[in-house]
mmCIF file of C-alpha atoms and ligand atoms in Angstrom:
data_model
loop_
_atom_site.group_PDB
_atom_site.id
_atom_site.type_symbol
_atom_site.label_atom_id
_atom_site.label_comp_id
_atom_site.label_asym_id
_atom_site.label_seq_id
_atom_site.Cartn_x
_atom_site.Cartn_y
_atom_site.Cartn_z
ATOM 1 C CA MET I 188 -0.042 0.011 -0.544
ATOM 2 C CA ASN I 189 1.321 3.598 -0.799
ATOM 3 C CA SER I 190 2.902 4.969 2.727
ATOM 4 C CA THR I 191 0.370 8.755 1.564
ATOM 5 C CA THR I 192 -2.769 6.465 1.819
ATOM 6 C CA ARG I 193 -4.702 8.426 4.040
ATOM 7 C CA GLN I 194 -6.915 5.608 6.075
ATOM 8 C CA THR I 195 -9.843 7.412 7.763
ATOM 9 C CA PRO I 196 -9.091 6.259 11.255
ATOM 10 C CA SER I 197 -11.539 2.932 12.294
ATOM 11 C CA ALA I 198 -12.962 4.586 15.542
ATOM 12 C CA PHE I 199 -14.537 7.819 13.474
ATOM 13 C CA SER I 200 -18.316 7.832 13.844
ATOM 14 C CA ILE I 201 -20.319 10.722 12.855
ATOM 15 C CA ARG I 202 -21.353 12.251 16.766
ATOM 16 C CA PRO I 203 -25.220 14.034 16.137
ATOM 17 C CA ALA I 204 -25.567 16.881 19.012
ATOM 18 C CA ASN I 205 -27.213 16.215 21.775
ATOM 19 C CA ARG I 206 -29.941 18.540 20.112
ATOM 20 C CA LEU I 207 -30.885 15.933 18.061
ATOM 21 C CA GLN I 208 -30.794 13.518 20.395
ATOM 22 C CA GLN I 209 -33.625 15.203 22.316
ATOM 23 C CA LEU I 210 -35.711 15.106 19.695
ATOM 24 C CA PRO I 211 -38.882 12.539 19.824
ATOM 25 C CA THR I 212 -39.061 9.268 18.530
ATOM 26 C CA GLN I 213 -41.152 9.893 15.331
ATOM 27 C CA PHE I 214 -44.717 7.858 16.560
ATOM 28 C CA PHE I 215 -46.409 7.791 13.531
ATOM 29 C CA ALA I 216 -42.494 6.523 11.707
ATOM 30 C CA LYS I 217 -44.301 3.062 12.224
ATOM 31 C CA LEU I 218 -47.717 3.402 11.542
ATOM 32 C CA VAL I 219 -46.938 4.084 8.056
ATOM 33 C CA ARG I 220 -44.508 1.282 7.819
ATOM 34 C CA LYS I 221 -46.703 -0.903 8.304
ATOM 35 C CA ALA I 222 -49.467 0.101 6.480
ATOM 36 C CA SER I 223 -46.922 -0.230 3.608
ATOM 37 C CA GLU I 224 -46.502 -3.709 4.301
ATOM 38 C CA GLN I 225 -49.871 -4.807 4.339
ATOM 39 C CA VAL I 226 -49.686 -2.543 0.580
ATOM 40 C CA ALA I 227 -47.362 -4.314 -1.399
ATOM 41 C CA ALA I 228 -48.874 -7.195 0.064
ATOM 42 C CA GLY I 229 -51.446 -6.515 -2.054
ATOM 43 C CA HIS I 230 -54.569 -5.715 0.213
ATOM 44 C CA ASP I 231 -56.884 -2.405 0.009
ATOM 45 C CA VAL I 232 -56.574 -0.569 2.545
ATOM 46 C CA ILE I 233 -58.958 2.138 3.685
ATOM 47 C CA ASN I 234 -55.669 4.490 5.130
ATOM 48 C CA LEU I 235 -57.861 6.332 7.812
ATOM 49 C CA GLY I 236 -54.712 7.213 9.388
ATOM 50 C CA GLN I 237 -53.144 10.377 7.784
ATOM 51 C CA GLY I 238 -53.717 14.833 8.262
ATOM 52 C CA ASN I 239 -52.613 14.776 4.581
ATOM 53 C CA PRO I 240 -56.107 15.809 2.503
ATOM 54 C CA ASP I 241 -57.303 14.091 -0.968
ATOM 55 C CA GLN I 242 -58.274 17.066 -2.720
ATOM 56 C CA PRO I 243 -56.545 19.705 -5.850
ATOM 57 C CA THR I 244 -55.368 22.732 -4.484
ATOM 58 C CA PRO I 245 -58.637 24.801 -6.713
ATOM 59 C CA PRO I 246 -57.786 25.513 -10.397
ATOM 60 C CA HIS I 247 -57.375 29.205 -9.944
ATOM 61 C CA ILE I 248 -55.092 29.280 -7.502
ATOM 62 C CA VAL I 249 -53.020 26.709 -9.299
ATOM 63 C CA LYS I 250 -53.891 29.207 -12.674
ATOM 64 C CA ALA I 251 -52.395 31.754 -10.208
ATOM 65 C CA LEU I 252 -49.163 29.973 -9.943
ATOM 66 C CA GLN I 253 -48.566 29.277 -13.754
ATOM 67 C CA GLU I 254 -48.853 32.687 -14.556
ATOM 68 C CA ALA I 255 -46.904 33.972 -11.512
ATOM 69 C CA ALA I 256 -44.296 31.464 -12.800
ATOM 70 C CA GLU I 257 -42.914 33.029 -15.826
ATOM 71 C CA ASN I 258 -43.080 36.388 -13.419
ATOM 72 C CA PRO I 259 -38.393 36.966 -14.111
ATOM 73 C CA GLN I 260 -38.802 39.352 -10.699
ATOM 74 C CA TYR I 261 -39.947 36.001 -8.970
ATOM 75 C CA HIS I 262 -36.729 34.774 -10.256
ATOM 76 C CA ARG I 263 -34.035 36.635 -8.439
ATOM 77 C CA TYR I 264 -33.825 35.932 -4.243
ATOM 78 C CA PRO I 265 -37.710 36.959 -2.621
ATOM 79 C CA PRO I 266 -37.300 39.837 0.280
ATOM 80 C CA PHE I 267 -36.364 38.734 3.641
ATOM 81 C CA ASN I 268 -39.667 38.389 5.411
ATOM 82 C CA GLY I 269 -41.513 38.325 2.989
ATOM 83 C CA TYR I 270 -43.967 40.300 -0.007
ATOM 84 C CA LEU I 271 -45.716 43.206 1.538
ATOM 85 C CA PHE I 272 -48.585 41.569 -0.957
ATOM 86 C CA LEU I 273 -49.237 38.585 1.015
ATOM 87 C CA LYS I 274 -48.884 39.899 4.491
ATOM 88 C CA GLU I 275 -51.900 42.202 3.321
ATOM 89 C CA ALA I 276 -54.420 39.228 1.766
ATOM 90 C CA VAL I 277 -53.951 37.508 5.069
ATOM 91 C CA ALA I 278 -54.863 40.579 6.715
ATOM 92 C CA TYR I 279 -57.491 40.987 4.541
ATOM 93 C CA ARG I 280 -58.951 37.846 4.845
ATOM 94 C CA TYR I 281 -58.681 37.696 9.341
ATOM 95 C CA LYS I 282 -60.592 41.742 8.381
ATOM 96 C CA GLU I 283 -63.586 39.580 5.815
ATOM 97 C CA ASP I 284 -64.193 36.479 7.904
ATOM 98 C CA TYR I 285 -63.469 37.678 11.419
ATOM 99 C CA GLY I 286 -63.336 41.558 11.920
ATOM 100 C CA VAL I 287 -59.726 41.060 13.157
ATOM 101 C CA GLU I 288 -57.771 43.920 12.512
ATOM 102 C CA LEU I 289 -54.377 43.041 11.566
ATOM 103 C CA ASP I 290 -50.996 45.170 10.971
ATOM 104 C CA PRO I 291 -49.212 43.923 7.826
ATOM 105 C CA GLU I 292 -45.913 45.217 8.469
ATOM 106 C CA THR I 293 -45.458 44.410 11.771
ATOM 107 C CA GLU I 294 -48.316 41.388 12.697
ATOM 108 C CA VAL I 295 -47.619 39.095 10.281
ATOM 109 C CA ALA I 296 -44.799 36.931 10.031
ATOM 110 C CA ILE I 297 -44.774 34.577 7.447
ATOM 111 C CA LEU I 298 -43.677 30.655 7.422
ATOM 112 C CA PHE I 299 -42.800 27.562 5.394
ATOM 113 C CA GLY I 300 -46.127 26.298 6.196
ATOM 114 C CA GLY I 301 -47.522 25.862 10.071
ATOM 115 C CA LYS I 302 -45.608 23.866 11.542
ATOM 116 C CA THR I 303 -42.552 25.827 10.850
ATOM 117 C CA GLY I 304 -43.497 28.094 13.073
ATOM 118 C CA LEU I 305 -44.812 26.113 15.284
ATOM 119 C CA VAL I 306 -41.327 24.385 16.190
ATOM 120 C CA GLU I 307 -39.396 28.463 15.877
ATOM 121 C CA ILE I 308 -42.119 29.047 18.567
ATOM 122 C CA SER I 309 -40.776 27.756 21.373
ATOM 123 C CA GLN I 310 -36.866 28.260 19.494
ATOM 124 C CA CYS I 311 -37.938 32.870 20.527
ATOM 125 C CA LEU I 312 -39.089 31.888 23.170
ATOM 126 C CA LEU I 313 -38.055 29.316 25.959
ATOM 127 C CA ASN I 314 -34.855 28.531 27.974
ATOM 128 C CA PRO I 315 -33.515 24.982 29.118
ATOM 129 C CA GLY I 316 -35.578 24.582 32.275
ATOM 130 C CA ASP I 317 -38.689 27.222 31.253
ATOM 131 C CA VAL I 318 -42.067 25.118 30.839
ATOM 132 C CA CYS I 319 -44.385 24.460 27.902
ATOM 133 C CA LEU I 320 -47.638 24.574 28.530
ATOM 134 C CA VAL I 321 -48.743 22.125 25.851
ATOM 135 C CA PRO I 322 -52.421 20.089 25.207
ATOM 136 C CA ASP I 323 -52.902 16.574 25.483
ATOM 137 C CA PRO I 324 -53.153 14.830 23.151
ATOM 138 C CA GLY I 325 -52.005 16.836 21.092
ATOM 139 C CA TYR I 326 -49.791 17.072 17.680
ATOM 140 C CA PRO I 327 -46.762 16.578 18.013
ATOM 141 C CA ASP I 328 -44.715 19.142 16.469
ATOM 142 C CA TYR I 329 -45.538 20.569 19.470
ATOM 143 C CA TRP I 330 -42.738 18.047 21.650
ATOM 144 C CA SER I 331 -39.992 18.579 19.084
ATOM 145 C CA GLY I 332 -39.466 22.642 19.091
ATOM 146 C CA VAL I 333 -39.830 22.189 23.025
ATOM 147 C CA ALA I 334 -37.489 19.704 22.691
ATOM 148 C CA LEU I 335 -34.888 21.649 20.641
ATOM 149 C CA SER I 336 -35.129 24.406 23.099
ATOM 150 C CA GLY I 337 -35.045 22.176 25.803
ATOM 151 C CA ALA I 338 -38.009 23.443 27.996
ATOM 152 C CA ARG I 339 -39.899 21.042 29.459
ATOM 153 C CA MET I 340 -43.214 19.834 28.918
ATOM 154 C CA ALA I 341 -46.691 20.908 31.361
ATOM 155 C CA PHE I 342 -48.947 19.102 30.177
ATOM 156 C CA MET I 343 -52.938 19.909 30.584
ATOM 157 C CA PRO I 344 -55.276 16.798 29.595
ATOM 158 C CA LEU I 345 -58.915 17.474 26.965
ATOM 159 C CA LEU I 346 -60.641 14.932 29.024
ATOM 160 C CA GLU I 347 -63.898 14.791 27.507
ATOM 161 C CA GLN I 348 -66.135 15.222 30.662
ATOM 162 C CA ASN I 349 -64.701 18.985 30.250
ATOM 163 C CA GLY I 350 -65.133 19.817 26.320
ATOM 164 C CA PHE I 351 -62.037 18.449 25.630
ATOM 165 C CA LEU I 352 -60.582 22.090 26.476
ATOM 166 C CA PRO I 353 -58.191 22.520 28.795
ATOM 167 C CA ASP I 354 -58.916 22.928 32.462
ATOM 168 C CA PHE I 355 -56.430 26.259 33.365
ATOM 169 C CA SER I 356 -57.143 25.272 37.267
ATOM 170 C CA ALA I 357 -55.368 21.760 37.778
ATOM 171 C CA ILE I 358 -51.886 23.244 36.575
ATOM 172 C CA SER I 359 -50.689 23.323 39.230
ATOM 173 C CA PRO I 360 -49.039 26.789 40.484
ATOM 174 C CA ASP I 361 -45.550 25.624 39.592
ATOM 175 C CA ASP I 362 -45.973 24.718 36.432
ATOM 176 C CA ALA I 363 -48.002 28.300 35.803
ATOM 177 C CA ASN I 364 -45.168 30.117 37.708
ATOM 178 C CA LYS I 365 -42.415 28.656 34.890
ATOM 179 C CA ALA I 366 -44.385 28.490 32.307
ATOM 180 C CA LYS I 367 -43.585 31.391 29.051
ATOM 181 C CA LEU I 368 -45.470 29.420 26.292
ATOM 182 C CA MET I 369 -48.194 27.685 25.945
ATOM 183 C CA PHE I 370 -50.207 26.186 22.597
ATOM 184 C CA VAL I 371 -53.924 25.677 22.025
ATOM 185 C CA ASN I 372 -55.655 24.129 19.012
ATOM 186 C CA TYR I 373 -59.725 24.849 18.690
ATOM 187 C CA PRO I 374 -60.775 23.323 16.304
ATOM 188 C CA ASN I 375 -58.807 20.233 17.118
ATOM 189 C CA ASN I 376 -56.318 17.739 16.023
ATOM 190 C CA PRO I 377 -57.293 15.721 16.814
ATOM 191 C CA THR I 378 -60.251 15.411 19.409
ATOM 192 C CA GLY I 379 -62.420 17.241 16.571
ATOM 193 C CA ALA I 380 -63.885 19.884 19.584
ATOM 194 C CA ALA I 381 -64.297 23.362 18.287
ATOM 195 C CA ALA I 382 -63.756 26.166 21.402
ATOM 196 C CA PRO I 383 -66.221 28.777 22.173
ATOM 197 C CA ALA I 384 -65.741 32.494 22.262
ATOM 198 C CA SER I 385 -65.313 32.006 26.447
ATOM 199 C CA PHE I 386 -62.294 29.584 26.600
ATOM 200 C CA TYR I 387 -60.529 32.250 24.568
ATOM 201 C CA GLU I 388 -61.066 34.849 27.590
ATOM 202 C CA GLU I 389 -60.404 32.373 29.702
ATOM 203 C CA THR I 390 -56.892 31.921 27.617
ATOM 204 C CA ILE I 391 -56.487 35.451 27.724
ATOM 205 C CA ARG I 392 -57.206 35.692 31.127
ATOM 206 C CA PHE I 393 -55.182 32.624 32.404
ATOM 207 C CA ALA I 394 -51.315 34.198 30.191
ATOM 208 C CA ALA I 395 -51.696 37.217 31.985
ATOM 209 C CA LYS I 396 -52.016 37.152 34.976
ATOM 210 C CA TYR I 397 -48.635 34.147 35.004
ATOM 211 C CA GLY I 398 -46.950 36.001 32.026
ATOM 212 C CA ILE I 399 -47.775 33.388 30.015
ATOM 213 C CA ALA I 400 -47.181 34.127 25.499
ATOM 214 C CA VAL I 401 -50.146 31.737 23.546
ATOM 215 C CA ALA I 402 -49.715 30.191 20.485
ATOM 216 C CA SER I 403 -53.226 29.743 18.615
ATOM 217 C CA ASP I 404 -53.083 26.247 16.538
ATOM 218 C CA PHE I 405 -55.154 28.009 14.159
ATOM 219 C CA ALA I 406 -55.139 25.398 11.537
ATOM 220 C CA TYR I 407 -58.242 24.049 10.425
ATOM 221 C CA GLY I 408 -59.870 27.782 11.412
ATOM 222 C CA ALA I 409 -61.638 27.585 8.033
ATOM 223 C CA ILE I 410 -63.451 24.022 9.245
ATOM 224 C CA GLY I 411 -66.535 24.723 10.727
ATOM 225 C CA PHE I 412 -69.610 22.450 11.068
ATOM 226 C CA ASP I 413 -73.591 22.737 12.034
ATOM 227 C CA GLY I 414 -72.593 26.382 10.324
ATOM 228 C CA ARG I 415 -70.700 27.050 13.226
ATOM 229 C CA ARG I 416 -67.734 29.322 11.934
ATOM 230 C CA PRO I 417 -64.505 28.193 14.383
ATOM 231 C CA VAL I 418 -63.403 31.530 16.452
ATOM 232 C CA SER I 419 -60.190 32.301 15.984
ATOM 233 C CA PHE I 420 -57.929 33.425 19.362
ATOM 234 C CA LEU I 421 -57.593 37.358 18.068
ATOM 235 C CA GLN I 422 -61.605 37.613 17.336
ATOM 236 C CA LEU I 423 -60.782 38.052 21.454
ATOM 237 C CA PRO I 424 -60.166 41.639 23.511
ATOM 238 C CA GLY I 425 -56.264 41.207 24.589
ATOM 239 C CA ALA I 426 -55.756 38.270 22.946
ATOM 240 C CA LYS I 427 -52.384 40.325 20.711
ATOM 241 C CA ASP I 428 -50.901 41.057 24.150
ATOM 242 C CA VAL I 429 -50.405 37.911 25.214
ATOM 243 C CA GLY I 430 -50.564 36.493 21.882
ATOM 244 C CA VAL I 431 -49.944 34.985 18.593
ATOM 245 C CA GLU I 432 -52.208 32.805 15.965
ATOM 246 C CA PHE I 433 -50.342 30.253 13.365
ATOM 247 C CA TYR I 434 -52.411 30.198 10.270
ATOM 248 C CA THR I 435 -51.702 27.582 7.724
ATOM 249 C CA LEU I 436 -52.767 27.471 3.135
ATOM 250 C CA SER I 437 -52.652 23.367 4.020
ATOM 251 C CA LYS I 438 -56.342 22.800 4.782
ATOM 252 C CA THR I 439 -58.397 25.631 4.023
ATOM 253 C CA TYR I 440 -57.621 26.352 0.253
ATOM 254 C CA ASN I 441 -55.975 22.057 -0.311
ATOM 255 C CA MET I 442 -52.223 23.546 -0.375
ATOM 256 C CA ALA I 443 -50.399 21.240 2.110
ATOM 257 C CA GLY I 444 -47.921 20.367 -0.849
ATOM 258 C CA TRP I 445 -47.208 24.626 -1.205
ATOM 259 C CA ARG I 446 -45.859 25.228 2.803
ATOM 260 C CA VAL I 447 -47.695 28.704 3.852
ATOM 261 C CA GLY I 448 -48.716 29.682 6.368
ATOM 262 C CA PHE I 449 -49.188 32.791 9.067
ATOM 263 C CA ALA I 450 -47.563 34.022 12.672
ATOM 264 C CA LEU I 451 -50.259 36.633 13.697
ATOM 265 C CA GLY I 452 -50.937 39.169 16.259
ATOM 266 C CA ASN I 453 -48.426 40.159 18.849
ATOM 267 C CA ARG I 454 -46.050 42.321 17.634
ATOM 268 C CA GLU I 455 -42.971 41.440 19.316
ATOM 269 C CA ILE I 456 -43.024 37.705 18.564
ATOM 270 C CA VAL I 457 -43.625 37.981 15.613
ATOM 271 C CA ARG I 458 -40.305 39.959 15.160
ATOM 272 C CA MET I 459 -39.140 37.468 16.989
ATOM 273 C CA ILE I 460 -40.111 34.865 14.367
ATOM 274 C CA ASN I 461 -39.316 36.937 11.548
ATOM 275 C CA LEU I 462 -35.491 38.240 13.386
ATOM 276 C CA ILE I 463 -35.364 33.534 13.589
ATOM 277 C CA GLN I 464 -36.131 32.769 10.406
ATOM 278 C CA ASP I 465 -33.899 35.751 8.501
ATOM 279 C CA HIS I 466 -31.741 33.228 9.573
ATOM 280 C CA TYR I 467 -32.537 30.116 7.869
ATOM 281 C CA TYR I 468 -34.536 31.336 5.371
ATOM 282 C CA CYS I 469 -34.793 33.541 2.225
ATOM 283 C CA SER I 470 -38.904 33.513 2.211
ATOM 284 C CA LEU I 471 -40.834 31.954 0.007
ATOM 285 C CA PHE I 472 -40.706 30.655 -3.965
ATOM 286 C CA GLY I 473 -42.417 34.588 -5.097
ATOM 287 C CA GLY I 474 -44.668 33.162 -7.485
ATOM 288 C CA ILE I 475 -46.364 30.860 -4.548
ATOM 289 C CA GLN I 476 -46.207 33.850 -2.543
ATOM 290 C CA GLU I 477 -48.546 35.191 -5.167
ATOM 291 C CA ALA I 478 -51.101 32.674 -5.692
ATOM 292 C CA ALA I 479 -51.161 32.360 -1.765
ATOM 293 C CA ALA I 480 -52.854 36.131 -2.005
ATOM 294 C CA LYS I 481 -54.708 35.318 -5.290
ATOM 295 C CA ALA I 482 -55.784 32.330 -2.477
ATOM 296 C CA LEU I 483 -56.779 34.536 0.083
ATOM 297 C CA THR I 484 -58.017 37.130 -1.960
ATOM 298 C CA GLY I 485 -60.269 35.534 -4.533
ATOM 299 C CA PRO I 486 -63.751 33.788 -4.384
ATOM 300 C CA GLN I 487 -63.835 31.602 -1.144
ATOM 301 C CA GLN I 488 -66.779 29.096 -2.927
ATOM 302 C CA CYS I 489 -64.516 26.763 -2.704
ATOM 303 C CA VAL I 490 -63.562 26.745 0.731
ATOM 304 C CA ASP I 491 -67.557 26.792 1.641
ATOM 305 C CA GLU I 492 -67.674 22.873 -0.589
ATOM 306 C CA LEU I 493 -64.582 21.200 0.935
ATOM 307 C CA VAL I 494 -66.576 21.978 5.027
ATOM 308 C CA ALA I 495 -69.404 20.898 2.923
ATOM 309 C CA ARG I 496 -67.966 18.086 1.442
ATOM 310 C CA TYR I 497 -66.181 17.051 5.129
ATOM 311 C CA GLN I 498 -69.022 18.017 6.644
ATOM 312 C CA SER I 499 -70.901 15.204 4.399
ATOM 313 C CA ARG I 500 -68.314 12.268 4.699
ATOM 314 C CA ARG I 501 -68.732 12.715 8.188
ATOM 315 C CA ASP I 502 -72.421 12.234 8.325
ATOM 316 C CA ALA I 503 -72.174 9.104 6.481
ATOM 317 C CA LEU I 504 -68.940 7.698 8.773
ATOM 318 C CA PHE I 505 -71.266 8.305 11.638
ATOM 319 C CA ALA I 506 -74.229 7.460 10.093
ATOM 320 C CA ALA I 507 -72.461 4.036 9.390
ATOM 321 C CA LEU I 508 -70.829 4.025 12.858
ATOM 322 C CA GLU I 509 -73.772 4.163 14.089
ATOM 323 C CA ARG I 510 -75.666 1.122 12.861
ATOM 324 C CA ILE I 511 -72.363 -1.097 13.701
ATOM 325 C CA GLY I 512 -73.310 0.294 17.439
ATOM 326 C CA TRP I 513 -69.871 2.506 17.547
ATOM 327 C CA GLN I 514 -71.353 5.225 20.310
ATOM 328 C CA ALA I 515 -69.197 8.510 19.744
ATOM 329 C CA ALA I 516 -69.642 12.524 19.581
ATOM 330 C CA LYS I 517 -69.583 13.549 15.782
ATOM 331 C CA PRO I 518 -66.423 16.032 15.713
ATOM 332 C CA GLN I 519 -67.377 19.875 15.781
ATOM 333 C CA GLY I 520 -64.699 21.174 12.869
ATOM 334 C CA SER I 521 -61.416 20.076 12.083
ATOM 335 C CA PHE I 522 -61.290 16.283 9.453
ATOM 336 C CA PHE I 523 -60.897 14.316 12.178
ATOM 337 C CA SER I 524 -63.453 11.996 14.384
ATOM 338 C CA TRP I 525 -62.105 10.601 17.728
ATOM 339 C CA LEU I 526 -63.447 7.702 18.918
ATOM 340 C CA PRO I 527 -63.348 5.129 21.828
ATOM 341 C CA VAL I 528 -61.972 2.084 21.327
ATOM 342 C CA PRO I 529 -64.006 -0.729 22.622
ATOM 343 C CA LYS I 530 -63.062 -2.148 26.308
ATOM 344 C CA GLY I 531 -60.386 -4.818 26.637
ATOM 345 C CA PHE I 532 -58.332 -2.496 24.426
ATOM 346 C CA SER I 533 -55.966 -0.380 23.593
ATOM 347 C CA SER I 534 -55.808 2.261 21.613
ATOM 348 C CA GLU I 535 -52.559 0.493 19.116
ATOM 349 C CA ALA I 536 -53.954 -3.133 19.854
ATOM 350 C CA PHE I 537 -56.676 -1.946 18.079
ATOM 351 C CA ALA I 538 -54.900 0.151 15.965
ATOM 352 C CA ASP I 539 -53.232 -3.054 15.138
ATOM 353 C CA LEU I 540 -56.558 -5.342 15.484
ATOM 354 C CA LEU I 541 -58.553 -3.107 12.507
ATOM 355 C CA LEU I 542 -55.436 -3.186 10.244
ATOM 356 C CA GLU I 543 -54.429 -7.228 10.911
ATOM 357 C CA GLN I 544 -58.096 -7.809 10.611
ATOM 358 C CA ALA I 545 -60.195 -5.595 7.712
ATOM 359 C CA LYS I 546 -56.709 -3.556 6.874
ATOM 360 C CA ILE I 547 -57.879 -0.571 7.934
ATOM 361 C CA VAL I 548 -55.929 2.155 9.559
ATOM 362 C CA VAL I 549 -56.367 4.990 12.243
ATOM 363 C CA ALA I 550 -53.933 6.850 14.478
ATOM 364 C CA PRO I 551 -53.765 5.111 17.659
ATOM 365 C CA GLY I 552 -54.701 8.253 20.812
ATOM 366 C CA ASN I 553 -52.356 7.393 22.860
ATOM 367 C CA GLY I 554 -49.414 8.185 19.898
ATOM 368 C CA PHE I 555 -51.442 12.563 20.697
ATOM 369 C CA GLY I 556 -49.989 11.828 24.272
ATOM 370 C CA GLN I 557 -51.432 10.061 27.060
ATOM 371 C CA SER I 558 -54.597 11.402 27.992
ATOM 372 C CA GLY I 559 -54.923 9.962 24.301
ATOM 373 C CA GLU I 560 -55.615 6.935 25.343
ATOM 374 C CA GLY I 561 -58.434 4.241 24.854
ATOM 375 C CA TYR I 562 -59.320 6.911 21.610
ATOM 376 C CA VAL I 563 -58.977 6.164 18.264
ATOM 377 C CA ARG I 564 -57.981 9.136 14.950
ATOM 378 C CA LEU I 565 -60.030 8.384 11.687
ATOM 379 C CA GLY I 566 -59.466 11.549 8.671
ATOM 380 C CA LEU I 567 -62.165 11.790 6.186
ATOM 381 C CA LEU I 568 -59.985 12.105 3.714
ATOM 382 C CA THR I 569 -61.880 9.794 1.829
ATOM 383 C CA ALA I 570 -64.627 9.159 -0.089
ATOM 384 C CA GLU I 571 -67.640 8.902 1.467
ATOM 385 C CA GLU I 572 -68.035 5.453 0.135
ATOM 386 C CA ARG I 573 -64.926 4.745 1.269
ATOM 387 C CA LEU I 574 -65.318 5.709 4.616
ATOM 388 C CA ALA I 575 -68.837 3.464 4.769
ATOM 389 C CA GLU I 576 -66.427 0.274 3.163
ATOM 390 C CA ALA I 577 -64.472 0.842 5.927
ATOM 391 C CA ALA I 578 -67.454 0.471 8.777
ATOM 392 C CA GLU I 579 -68.546 -2.172 6.958
ATOM 393 C CA ARG I 580 -65.148 -3.891 7.775
ATOM 394 C CA ILE I 581 -65.191 -2.797 11.398
ATOM 395 C CA ALA I 582 -69.280 -4.498 11.615
ATOM 396 C CA LYS I 583 -67.544 -7.195 10.860
ATOM 397 C CA LEU I 584 -65.233 -8.348 13.265
ATOM 398 C CA ASN I 585 -68.188 -7.959 15.771
ATOM 399 C CA LEU I 586 -66.668 -5.863 18.188
ATOM 400 C CA PHE I 587 -69.494 -3.936 19.347
HETATM 401 C C1 PLP D 893 -52.793 20.667 14.186
HETATM 402 C C2 PLP D 893 -51.806 21.570 13.488
HETATM 403 N N1 PLP D 893 -51.363 22.134 13.740
HETATM 404 C C3 PLP D 893 -50.500 22.626 12.094
HETATM 405 C C4 PLP D 893 -50.342 21.450 11.103
HETATM 406 C C5 PLP D 893 -49.247 22.380 10.186
HETATM 407 O O1 PLP D 893 -49.748 22.770 9.405
HETATM 408 P P1 PLP D 893 -48.841 23.504 7.753
HETATM 409 O O2 PLP D 893 -47.612 23.040 8.091
HETATM 410 O O3 PLP D 893 -48.956 22.139 6.929
HETATM 411 O O4 PLP D 893 -49.804 24.336 7.646
HETATM 412 C C6 PLP D 893 -51.508 20.835 10.906
HETATM 413 C C7 PLP D 893 -50.459 19.248 9.905
HETATM 414 O O5 PLP D 893 -51.468 18.447 9.940
HETATM 415 C C8 PLP D 893 -52.499 20.122 12.114
HETATM 416 O O6 PLP D 893 -53.017 18.984 12.523
#
């Protein structure tokens, strides 16, 4: 061997930073793997486990992107923090839908989807040793940001007897005093519950008393059933003093792949989110920003039609479940149904049984936190016939 050849020392290894090791395990990755195995084995799997909208983006929005893609201005770097016209467009939508006034320059941050902002806010506000109040069950991305910041999570159980709203009086004074951030999410993933205005009043009072910033995750803000328009946290007096709302185009306009979201409200938090983003990104492709603005300012009939579609699917599913004796409360919003598992099963054991014996994928409730144990989450993201077929397959298992 040539004596000058460099050899990699056998002890060499790439060592991750501690930060990466703090990340929670991706519970649902296992679910995706098990479902893919069943599909690969040739089974007709009905996947009700995921939260990916099944309908395409409305054509007028796609067309707006096609046209905008030709604009050479957008081939250059976009401005840091994004284009003002998109901030104005979301401010316009909030004024129209909720009567909320937002200053586009200082009270709006553009995000790469809501998910990014939900992780960034923890980086902006939490130090190691701080506490973050997190709903249980809840959307697992809240945990990721808190874990990266080195803070501790204190869970707020969402119980059926409380309408799946947190009980602030059950939070220990120690946790309340140490908390710097709190996540709330209505219409709720995974329970499908909606929150009344009085809940946000209570949230603002509690947050102001203990100096806790509020992150209201309004990802399903457009999806309320039975004629109910979900309440925005920002509609309540004092909301902007204590927090921000995260909004996304993913669900409202079936734009999950486009990655467009917003943080809205408290200007100090908006400033911090923009600051951290200045270091990571240079905003979204200008063509996407233009099409997103057209989605927000253009005709909204597509949103009404989408909500009607989900409601009709919900009703078809619940009619079929009732026939087989599976009792549960219908969701008030979002596109999820939250159903108790039969006696004698854990969430995971029941989800495994449905996959193995009925070839149906559902999300086990414990993946969303300890208080999700005893439930499974079913998505309304497939045609009514498939939802009815899922109920028929379940009926054959004679569990109810
Ligand atoms: C509760 C909740 N918040 C936020 C998001 C993030 O959505 P996006 O990153 O697509 O805006 C989701 C997506 O599933 C969600 O369910």
